C-alpha cells in the first residue's frame, strides 16, 4: 500500500472552514432540512385523514383488503384551490364494495374504486370535512348534491362580494353569471377556455332549449304588431294588423 507522506488534516468540527460551507451550500442544507420536516408533517396528516376514512368503513371490509389512499395535489389552473386532497378507496372485489355505493358518480372508471376530493390541504382537514366528502354508503357519510351545491354557491358569491362593493355592480354580475350558467348548461356543461367566451352553438350544429325559448320570445314579439291566421278551407294566408285604441279613435274622427 502506498502511504501519503503528507496526508491532509482531518476536518475539525469546531472549524467550519474545513467544510468549505458557502452561503449557497448552507441554503441548500436548510432547504433540505425544512423539506424533510414538511414531509414528516405531511405523512402525519395523511395518516390522520386515512384513519378518519377507515373509521367509516366496516371492519370486515378492511379485513378483506379494502385500502384507503390519500394524496395532496397542487392545482395551478385558474379558479382552482392551490392544494386539494384526493381520497381513493380500493375494494378488493366487486362483491366487497359497500352496499348502495354508486361508483359511477366518481371520476374513477373502475368498478372497485371510489374516489372523492376535499378542496383543502391535508393539514386543514377535520373529521367533519371527511364526512362531508363521503356519501351515506359510508358510516356517517353525508355527501349530497345539496351540500356540494351550497359550497359551490358560497365560493361564487364570496368572490362576487369580495370583488364588488356596491349592490348595483353585484346585481349586474349576478345577471351575467346567470346567463353564463345557462350557456354552460346549453353546451352539456363544457366550460370554455379560461377568459374566453362560450363558443357559438351554431358551429356545433346543436339546438338547445334556450335557443327555442329565444325563438319563441322573438315570435311573440313579432306577433305583438301583426297576427297571422289561415282561413279554414281556403288555404290563403291572411295578415291582420293589430289596431290599437288610438287608431280607432282617429278613424272615428275621420268618419265623422
C-alpha atoms as a PDB file:
ATOM      1  CA  UNK A   1       0.000   0.000   0.000  1.00  0.00           C
ATOM      2  CA  UNK A   2       1.164   3.474  -0.800  1.00  0.00           C
ATOM      3  CA  UNK A   3       1.032   5.867   2.118  1.00  0.00           C
ATOM      4  CA  UNK A   4       0.756   9.568   1.565  1.00  0.00           C
ATOM      5  CA  UNK A   5       3.610  11.185   3.445  1.00  0.00           C
ATOM      6  CA  UNK A   6       1.650  14.414   3.728  1.00  0.00           C
ATOM      7  CA  UNK A   7      -1.919  13.442   4.478  1.00  0.00           C
ATOM      8  CA  UNK A   8      -4.478  16.214   4.562  1.00  0.00           C
ATOM      9  CA  UNK A   9      -5.635  17.130   8.037  1.00  0.00           C
ATOM     10  CA  UNK A  10      -8.896  15.703   9.205  1.00  0.00           C
ATOM     11  CA  UNK A  11     -11.771  18.192   9.379  1.00  0.00           C
ATOM     12  CA  UNK A  12     -12.429  19.589  12.797  1.00  0.00           C
ATOM     13  CA  UNK A  13     -15.989  20.051  13.948  1.00  0.00           C
ATOM     14  CA  UNK A  14     -15.282  23.414  15.513  1.00  0.00           C
ATOM     15  CA  UNK A  15     -13.765  24.838  12.336  1.00  0.00           C
ATOM     16  CA  UNK A  16     -16.354  25.457   9.599  1.00  0.00           C
ATOM     17  CA  UNK A  17     -13.639  26.418   7.115  1.00  0.00           C
ATOM     18  CA  UNK A  18     -12.697  22.740   6.838  1.00  0.00           C
ATOM     19  CA  UNK A  19     -16.105  22.042   5.320  1.00  0.00           C
ATOM     20  CA  UNK A  20     -15.884  24.969   2.893  1.00  0.00           C
ATOM     21  CA  UNK A  21     -19.527  25.888   3.574  1.00  0.00           C
ATOM     22  CA  UNK A  22     -20.607  28.664   1.229  1.00  0.00           C
ATOM     23  CA  UNK A  23     -23.841  30.608   1.621  1.00  0.00           C
ATOM     24  CA  UNK A  24     -25.250  28.632  -1.323  1.00  0.00           C
ATOM     25  CA  UNK A  25     -24.470  25.274   0.309  1.00  0.00           C
ATOM     26  CA  UNK A  26     -25.941  26.470   3.603  1.00  0.00           C
ATOM     27  CA  UNK A  27     -29.125  27.444   1.783  1.00  0.00           C
ATOM     28  CA  UNK A  28     -29.348  24.006   0.218  1.00  0.00           C
ATOM     29  CA  UNK A  29     -28.719  22.375   3.595  1.00  0.00           C
ATOM     30  CA  UNK A  30     -31.528  24.260   5.322  1.00  0.00           C
ATOM     31  CA  UNK A  31     -33.923  23.796   2.410  1.00  0.00           C
ATOM     32  CA  UNK A  32     -33.370  20.041   2.546  1.00  0.00           C
ATOM     33  CA  UNK A  33     -33.852  20.062   6.302  1.00  0.00           C
ATOM     34  CA  UNK A  34     -37.118  22.030   6.078  1.00  0.00           C
ATOM     35  CA  UNK A  35     -38.299  19.852   3.201  1.00  0.00           C
ATOM     36  CA  UNK A  36     -37.735  16.752   5.316  1.00  0.00           C
ATOM     37  CA  UNK A  37     -39.705  18.307   8.168  1.00  0.00           C
ATOM     38  CA  UNK A  38     -42.546  19.133   5.790  1.00  0.00           C
ATOM     39  CA  UNK A  39     -42.604  15.560   4.528  1.00  0.00           C
ATOM     40  CA  UNK A  40     -42.784  14.261   8.077  1.00  0.00           C
ATOM     41  CA  UNK A  41     -45.693  16.577   8.851  1.00  0.00           C
ATOM     42  CA  UNK A  42     -47.437  15.633   5.608  1.00  0.00           C
ATOM     43  CA  UNK A  43     -47.160  11.928   6.421  1.00  0.00           C
ATOM     44  CA  UNK A  44     -48.664  12.581   9.831  1.00  0.00           C
ATOM     45  CA  UNK A  45     -51.611  14.441   8.297  1.00  0.00           C
ATOM     46  CA  UNK A  46     -52.014  11.673   5.715  1.00  0.00           C
ATOM     47  CA  UNK A  47     -52.238   9.005   8.410  1.00  0.00           C
ATOM     48  CA  UNK A  48     -54.786  11.106  10.269  1.00  0.00           C
ATOM     49  CA  UNK A  49     -57.024  11.570   7.202  1.00  0.00           C
ATOM     50  CA  UNK A  50     -56.761   7.869   6.315  1.00  0.00           C
ATOM     51  CA  UNK A  51     -57.808   6.995   9.865  1.00  0.00           C
ATOM     52  CA  UNK A  52     -60.858   9.259   9.525  1.00  0.00           C
ATOM     53  CA  UNK A  53     -61.862   7.433   6.343  1.00  0.00           C
ATOM     54  CA  UNK A  54     -61.211   3.942   7.726  1.00  0.00           C
ATOM     55  CA  UNK A  55     -63.495   4.710  10.668  1.00  0.00           C
ATOM     56  CA  UNK A  56     -66.401   4.964   8.198  1.00  0.00           C
ATOM     57  CA  UNK A  57     -65.697   1.530   6.656  1.00  0.00           C
ATOM     58  CA  UNK A  58     -66.811  -1.697   8.395  1.00  0.00           C
ATOM     59  CA  UNK A  59     -64.017  -3.743   9.940  1.00  0.00           C
ATOM     60  CA  UNK A  60     -64.992  -6.741   7.821  1.00  0.00           C
ATOM     61  CA  UNK A  61     -64.286  -4.800   4.636  1.00  0.00           C
ATOM     62  CA  UNK A  62     -60.932  -3.631   5.942  1.00  0.00           C
ATOM     63  CA  UNK A  63     -60.044  -7.209   6.904  1.00  0.00           C
ATOM     64  CA  UNK A  64     -60.863  -8.343   3.371  1.00  0.00           C
ATOM     65  CA  UNK A  65     -58.297  -5.932   1.969  1.00  0.00           C
ATOM     66  CA  UNK A  66     -60.060  -2.620   1.400  1.00  0.00           C
ATOM     67  CA  UNK A  67     -57.334   0.020   1.133  1.00  0.00           C
ATOM     68  CA  UNK A  68     -57.523   3.780   1.655  1.00  0.00           C
ATOM     69  CA  UNK A  69     -55.094   6.020  -0.214  1.00  0.00           C
ATOM     70  CA  UNK A  70     -54.676   9.733   0.342  1.00  0.00           C
ATOM     71  CA  UNK A  71     -52.733  12.250  -1.718  1.00  0.00           C
ATOM     72  CA  UNK A  72     -52.303  16.021  -1.657  1.00  0.00           C
ATOM     73  CA  UNK A  73     -52.389  17.564  -5.121  1.00  0.00           C
ATOM     74  CA  UNK A  74     -51.489  21.081  -6.223  1.00  0.00           C
ATOM     75  CA  UNK A  75     -53.621  22.744  -8.885  1.00  0.00           C
ATOM     76  CA  UNK A  76     -52.404  25.734 -10.878  1.00  0.00           C
ATOM     77  CA  UNK A  77     -55.431  26.024 -13.139  1.00  0.00           C
ATOM     78  CA  UNK A  78     -57.287  29.345 -12.862  1.00  0.00           C
ATOM     79  CA  UNK A  79     -60.030  29.201 -10.260  1.00  0.00           C
ATOM     80  CA  UNK A  80     -58.666  26.067  -8.577  1.00  0.00           C
ATOM     81  CA  UNK A  81     -57.790  25.909  -4.921  1.00  0.00           C
ATOM     82  CA  UNK A  82     -53.983  25.810  -4.551  1.00  0.00           C
ATOM     83  CA  UNK A  83     -53.972  22.487  -2.688  1.00  0.00           C
ATOM     84  CA  UNK A  84     -56.602  19.777  -2.656  1.00  0.00           C
ATOM     85  CA  UNK A  85     -56.726  16.302  -1.146  1.00  0.00           C
ATOM     86  CA  UNK A  86     -57.739  13.262  -3.178  1.00  0.00           C
ATOM     87  CA  UNK A  87     -59.030  10.231  -1.264  1.00  0.00           C
ATOM     88  CA  UNK A  88     -59.146   6.893  -3.074  1.00  0.00           C
ATOM     89  CA  UNK A  89     -60.754   3.768  -1.601  1.00  0.00           C
ATOM     90  CA  UNK A  90     -59.859   0.498  -3.327  1.00  0.00           C
ATOM     91  CA  UNK A  91     -62.084  -2.511  -2.720  1.00  0.00           C
ATOM     92  CA  UNK A  92     -60.563  -5.970  -3.344  1.00  0.00           C
ATOM     93  CA  UNK A  93     -63.526  -7.115  -5.467  1.00  0.00           C
ATOM     94  CA  UNK A  94     -66.911  -6.029  -6.764  1.00  0.00           C
ATOM     95  CA  UNK A  95     -68.591  -8.065  -4.038  1.00  0.00           C
ATOM     96  CA  UNK A  96     -66.638  -6.142  -1.377  1.00  0.00           C
ATOM     97  CA  UNK A  97     -67.974  -2.753  -2.493  1.00  0.00           C
ATOM     98  CA  UNK A  98     -70.193  -1.130   0.122  1.00  0.00           C
ATOM     99  CA  UNK A  99     -73.931  -1.542  -0.494  1.00  0.00           C
ATOM    100  CA  UNK A 100     -75.647   1.401  -2.231  1.00  0.00           C
ATOM    101  CA  UNK A 101     -72.287   2.938  -3.147  1.00  0.00           C
ATOM    102  CA  UNK A 102     -72.530   4.477  -6.613  1.00  0.00           C
ATOM    103  CA  UNK A 103     -69.106   4.233  -8.213  1.00  0.00           C
ATOM    104  CA  UNK A 104     -70.304   5.805 -11.465  1.00  0.00           C
ATOM    105  CA  UNK A 105     -70.594   9.184  -9.725  1.00  0.00           C
ATOM    106  CA  UNK A 106     -66.825   9.390  -9.179  1.00  0.00           C
ATOM    107  CA  UNK A 107     -64.019  10.326 -11.540  1.00  0.00           C
ATOM    108  CA  UNK A 108     -62.635   6.792 -11.344  1.00  0.00           C
ATOM    109  CA  UNK A 109     -63.863   4.393 -14.040  1.00  0.00           C
ATOM    110  CA  UNK A 110     -63.038   1.285 -12.035  1.00  0.00           C
ATOM    111  CA  UNK A 111     -65.808  -0.907 -10.672  1.00  0.00           C
ATOM    112  CA  UNK A 112     -63.922  -1.417  -7.417  1.00  0.00           C
ATOM    113  CA  UNK A 113     -62.542   2.067  -6.751  1.00  0.00           C
ATOM    114  CA  UNK A 114     -64.216   5.060  -5.150  1.00  0.00           C
ATOM    115  CA  UNK A 115     -62.627   8.485  -5.315  1.00  0.00           C
ATOM    116  CA  UNK A 116     -63.539  11.802  -3.772  1.00  0.00           C
ATOM    117  CA  UNK A 117     -61.935  15.217  -3.331  1.00  0.00           C
ATOM    118  CA  UNK A 118     -61.629  17.562  -0.392  1.00  0.00           C
ATOM    119  CA  UNK A 119     -60.806  21.057  -1.602  1.00  0.00           C
ATOM    120  CA  UNK A 120     -58.277  21.899   1.077  1.00  0.00           C
ATOM    121  CA  UNK A 121     -54.782  20.793   2.144  1.00  0.00           C
ATOM    122  CA  UNK A 122     -54.419  17.779   4.419  1.00  0.00           C
ATOM    123  CA  UNK A 123     -53.265  19.891   7.332  1.00  0.00           C
ATOM    124  CA  UNK A 124     -56.658  21.642   7.498  1.00  0.00           C
ATOM    125  CA  UNK A 125     -58.907  18.608   7.085  1.00  0.00           C
ATOM    126  CA  UNK A 126     -61.099  17.630  10.016  1.00  0.00           C
ATOM    127  CA  UNK A 127     -63.315  14.611  10.611  1.00  0.00           C
ATOM    128  CA  UNK A 128     -66.318  16.719   9.611  1.00  0.00           C
ATOM    129  CA  UNK A 129     -64.717  17.525   6.250  1.00  0.00           C
ATOM    130  CA  UNK A 130     -64.178  13.826   5.590  1.00  0.00           C
ATOM    131  CA  UNK A 131     -67.802  13.001   6.391  1.00  0.00           C
ATOM    132  CA  UNK A 132     -68.992  15.776   4.075  1.00  0.00           C
ATOM    133  CA  UNK A 133     -66.894  14.264   1.267  1.00  0.00           C
ATOM    134  CA  UNK A 134     -68.238  10.703   1.688  1.00  0.00           C
ATOM    135  CA  UNK A 135     -71.722   9.572   0.584  1.00  0.00           C
ATOM    136  CA  UNK A 136     -74.170   7.952   3.017  1.00  0.00           C
ATOM    137  CA  UNK A 137     -72.967   4.473   1.984  1.00  0.00           C
ATOM    138  CA  UNK A 138     -70.077   5.104   4.373  1.00  0.00           C
ATOM    139  CA  UNK A 139     -70.861   5.205   8.074  1.00  0.00           C
ATOM    140  CA  UNK A 140     -71.622   8.827   8.945  1.00  0.00           C
ATOM    141  CA  UNK A 141     -71.108   9.989   5.358  1.00  0.00           C
ATOM    142  CA  UNK A 142     -73.333  12.890   4.350  1.00  0.00           C
ATOM    143  CA  UNK A 143     -72.177  13.952   0.913  1.00  0.00           C
ATOM    144  CA  UNK A 144     -75.092  15.135  -1.215  1.00  0.00           C
ATOM    145  CA  UNK A 145     -75.782  17.360  -4.185  1.00  0.00           C
ATOM    146  CA  UNK A 146     -77.258  19.922  -1.813  1.00  0.00           C
ATOM    147  CA  UNK A 147     -74.068  20.186   0.253  1.00  0.00           C
ATOM    148  CA  UNK A 148     -71.826  20.278  -2.804  1.00  0.00           C
ATOM    149  CA  UNK A 149     -74.082  22.808  -4.494  1.00  0.00           C
ATOM    150  CA  UNK A 150     -74.098  25.039  -1.422  1.00  0.00           C
ATOM    151  CA  UNK A 151     -70.299  25.008  -1.326  1.00  0.00           C
ATOM    152  CA  UNK A 152     -70.060  25.933  -4.999  1.00  0.00           C
ATOM    153  CA  UNK A 153     -72.609  28.690  -4.455  1.00  0.00           C
ATOM    154  CA  UNK A 154     -70.792  30.057  -1.415  1.00  0.00           C
ATOM    155  CA  UNK A 155     -67.467  30.177  -3.287  1.00  0.00           C
ATOM    156  CA  UNK A 156     -69.007  32.039  -6.209  1.00  0.00           C
ATOM    157  CA  UNK A 157     -70.933  34.531  -4.090  1.00  0.00           C
ATOM    158  CA  UNK A 158     -67.944  35.152  -1.835  1.00  0.00           C
ATOM    159  CA  UNK A 159     -65.847  36.153  -4.848  1.00  0.00           C
ATOM    160  CA  UNK A 160     -68.593  38.430  -6.171  1.00  0.00           C
ATOM    161  CA  UNK A 161     -68.898  40.099  -2.763  1.00  0.00           C
ATOM    162  CA  UNK A 162     -65.142  40.497  -2.496  1.00  0.00           C
ATOM    163  CA  UNK A 163     -64.697  41.984  -5.973  1.00  0.00           C
ATOM    164  CA  UNK A 164     -67.643  44.402  -5.995  1.00  0.00           C
ATOM    165  CA  UNK A 165     -68.536  46.816  -3.219  1.00  0.00           C
ATOM    166  CA  UNK A 166     -71.922  48.219  -4.259  1.00  0.00           C
ATOM    167  CA  UNK A 167     -75.212  46.428  -4.741  1.00  0.00           C
ATOM    168  CA  UNK A 168     -75.717  47.668  -8.283  1.00  0.00           C
ATOM    169  CA  UNK A 169     -72.498  46.120  -9.544  1.00  0.00           C
ATOM    170  CA  UNK A 170     -73.251  42.863  -7.765  1.00  0.00           C
ATOM    171  CA  UNK A 171     -76.653  42.677  -9.449  1.00  0.00           C
ATOM    172  CA  UNK A 172     -75.096  43.254 -12.865  1.00  0.00           C
ATOM    173  CA  UNK A 173     -72.559  40.489 -12.253  1.00  0.00           C
ATOM    174  CA  UNK A 174     -75.306  38.185 -10.980  1.00  0.00           C
ATOM    175  CA  UNK A 175     -77.266  38.690 -14.213  1.00  0.00           C
ATOM    176  CA  UNK A 176     -74.132  37.997 -16.229  1.00  0.00           C
ATOM    177  CA  UNK A 177     -73.376  34.828 -14.251  1.00  0.00           C
ATOM    178  CA  UNK A 178     -76.974  33.720 -14.703  1.00  0.00           C
ATOM    179  CA  UNK A 179     -76.549  33.882 -18.479  1.00  0.00           C
ATOM    180  CA  UNK A 180     -73.180  32.130 -18.243  1.00  0.00           C
ATOM    181  CA  UNK A 181     -74.677  29.254 -16.274  1.00  0.00           C
ATOM    182  CA  UNK A 182     -77.403  28.888 -18.888  1.00  0.00           C
ATOM    183  CA  UNK A 183     -74.772  28.837 -21.634  1.00  0.00           C
ATOM    184  CA  UNK A 184     -72.847  26.264 -19.616  1.00  0.00           C
ATOM    185  CA  UNK A 185     -75.909  24.011 -19.437  1.00  0.00           C
ATOM    186  CA  UNK A 186     -76.714  24.504 -23.120  1.00  0.00           C
ATOM    187  CA  UNK A 187     -73.253  23.202 -24.009  1.00  0.00           C
ATOM    188  CA  UNK A 188     -73.528  19.988 -21.973  1.00  0.00           C
ATOM    189  CA  UNK A 189     -71.648  21.577 -19.061  1.00  0.00           C
ATOM    190  CA  UNK A 190     -68.445  22.109 -21.054  1.00  0.00           C
ATOM    191  CA  UNK A 191     -66.611  25.194 -19.845  1.00  0.00           C
ATOM    192  CA  UNK A 192     -64.812  27.452 -22.326  1.00  0.00           C
ATOM    193  CA  UNK A 193     -61.135  28.295 -22.198  1.00  0.00           C
ATOM    194  CA  UNK A 194     -60.213  30.479 -19.252  1.00  0.00           C
ATOM    195  CA  UNK A 195     -61.083  34.104 -20.008  1.00  0.00           C
ATOM    196  CA  UNK A 196     -62.713  33.227 -23.332  1.00  0.00           C
ATOM    197  CA  UNK A 197     -66.429  33.481 -24.216  1.00  0.00           C
ATOM    198  CA  UNK A 198     -68.553  30.447 -24.938  1.00  0.00           C
ATOM    199  CA  UNK A 199     -68.362  29.121 -28.476  1.00  0.00           C
ATOM    200  CA  UNK A 200     -71.293  29.752 -30.765  1.00  0.00           C
ATOM    201  CA  UNK A 201     -73.788  26.912 -30.727  1.00  0.00           C
ATOM    202  CA  UNK A 202     -74.346  27.281 -34.468  1.00  0.00           C
ATOM    203  CA  UNK A 203     -70.822  25.978 -35.034  1.00  0.00           C
ATOM    204  CA  UNK A 204     -71.650  22.795 -33.161  1.00  0.00           C
ATOM    205  CA  UNK A 205     -74.852  22.168 -35.098  1.00  0.00           C
ATOM    206  CA  UNK A 206     -76.844  21.688 -31.907  1.00  0.00           C
ATOM    207  CA  UNK A 207     -80.021  23.427 -30.894  1.00  0.00           C
ATOM    208  CA  UNK A 208     -80.913  23.934 -27.268  1.00  0.00           C
ATOM    209  CA  UNK A 209     -83.966  24.648 -25.199  1.00  0.00           C
ATOM    210  CA  UNK A 210     -82.626  28.129 -24.589  1.00  0.00           C
ATOM    211  CA  UNK A 211     -82.442  28.778 -28.332  1.00  0.00           C
ATOM    212  CA  UNK A 212     -86.007  27.575 -28.768  1.00  0.00           C
ATOM    213  CA  UNK A 213     -87.125  29.830 -25.939  1.00  0.00           C
ATOM    214  CA  UNK A 214     -85.399  32.820 -27.550  1.00  0.00           C
ATOM    215  CA  UNK A 215     -87.039  31.994 -30.882  1.00  0.00           C
ATOM    216  CA  UNK A 216     -90.413  31.757 -29.188  1.00  0.00           C
ATOM    217  CA  UNK A 217     -89.874  35.116 -27.494  1.00  0.00           C
ATOM    218  CA  UNK A 218     -88.923  36.667 -30.839  1.00  0.00           C
ATOM    219  CA  UNK A 219     -92.021  35.256 -32.471  1.00  0.00           C
ATOM    220  CA  UNK A 220     -94.206  36.530 -29.651  1.00  0.00           C
ATOM    221  CA  UNK A 221     -92.688  39.972 -30.025  1.00  0.00           C
ATOM    222  CA  UNK A 222     -93.404  39.943 -33.735  1.00  0.00           C
ATOM    223  CA  UNK A 223     -96.978  38.875 -33.103  1.00  0.00           C
ATOM    224  CA  UNK A 224     -97.451  41.931 -30.954  1.00  0.00           C
ATOM    225  CA  UNK A 225     -97.642  44.031 -34.136  1.00  0.00           C
ATOM    226  CA  UNK A 226     -99.160  41.502 -36.604  1.00  0.00           C
ATOM    227  CA  UNK A 227    -101.345  38.432 -36.305  1.00  0.00           C
ATOM    228  CA  UNK A 228    -101.263  35.698 -38.955  1.00  0.00           C
ATOM    229  CA  UNK A 229    -104.022  33.173 -39.410  1.00  0.00           C
ATOM    230  CA  UNK A 230    -105.038  30.696 -42.076  1.00  0.00           C
ATOM    231  CA  UNK A 231    -108.652  30.796 -43.250  1.00  0.00           C
ATOM    232  CA  UNK A 232    -110.226  27.385 -42.980  1.00  0.00           C
ATOM    233  CA  UNK A 233    -110.885  25.715 -46.310  1.00  0.00           C
ATOM    234  CA  UNK A 234    -109.288  28.416 -48.483  1.00  0.00           C
ATOM    235  CA  UNK A 235    -105.554  27.855 -47.961  1.00  0.00           C
ATOM    236  CA  UNK A 236    -104.981  31.620 -48.015  1.00  0.00           C
ATOM    237  CA  UNK A 237    -102.666  33.283 -45.505  1.00  0.00           C
ATOM    238  CA  UNK A 238    -104.289  36.374 -44.079  1.00  0.00           C
ATOM    239  CA  UNK A 239    -102.259  39.003 -42.172  1.00  0.00           C
ATOM    240  CA  UNK A 240    -104.289  41.048 -39.778  1.00  0.00           C
ATOM    241  CA  UNK A 241    -102.650  44.084 -38.223  1.00  0.00           C
ATOM    242  CA  UNK A 242    -103.437  44.726 -34.612  1.00  0.00           C
ATOM    243  CA  UNK A 243    -105.135  48.104 -34.317  1.00  0.00           C
ATOM    244  CA  UNK A 244    -104.683  49.998 -31.106  1.00  0.00           C
ATOM    245  CA  UNK A 245    -107.208  52.269 -29.439  1.00  0.00           C
ATOM    246  CA  UNK A 246    -105.620  55.500 -30.712  1.00  0.00           C
ATOM    247  CA  UNK A 247    -106.021  54.467 -34.326  1.00  0.00           C
ATOM    248  CA  UNK A 248    -109.639  53.524 -33.711  1.00  0.00           C
ATOM    249  CA  UNK A 249    -110.298  56.956 -32.308  1.00  0.00           C
ATOM    250  CA  UNK A 250    -108.672  58.585 -35.390  1.00  0.00           C
ATOM    251  CA  UNK A 251    -110.874  56.512 -37.688  1.00  0.00           C
ATOM    252  CA  UNK A 252    -113.948  57.548 -35.733  1.00  0.00           C
ATOM    253  CA  UNK A 253    -112.987  61.212 -36.015  1.00  0.00           C
ATOM    254  CA  UNK A 254    -112.303  60.992 -39.762  1.00  0.00           C
ATOM    255  CA  UNK A 255    -115.553  59.135 -40.285  1.00  0.00           C
ATOM    256  CA  UNK A 256    -117.469  61.863 -38.650  1.00  0.00           C
END
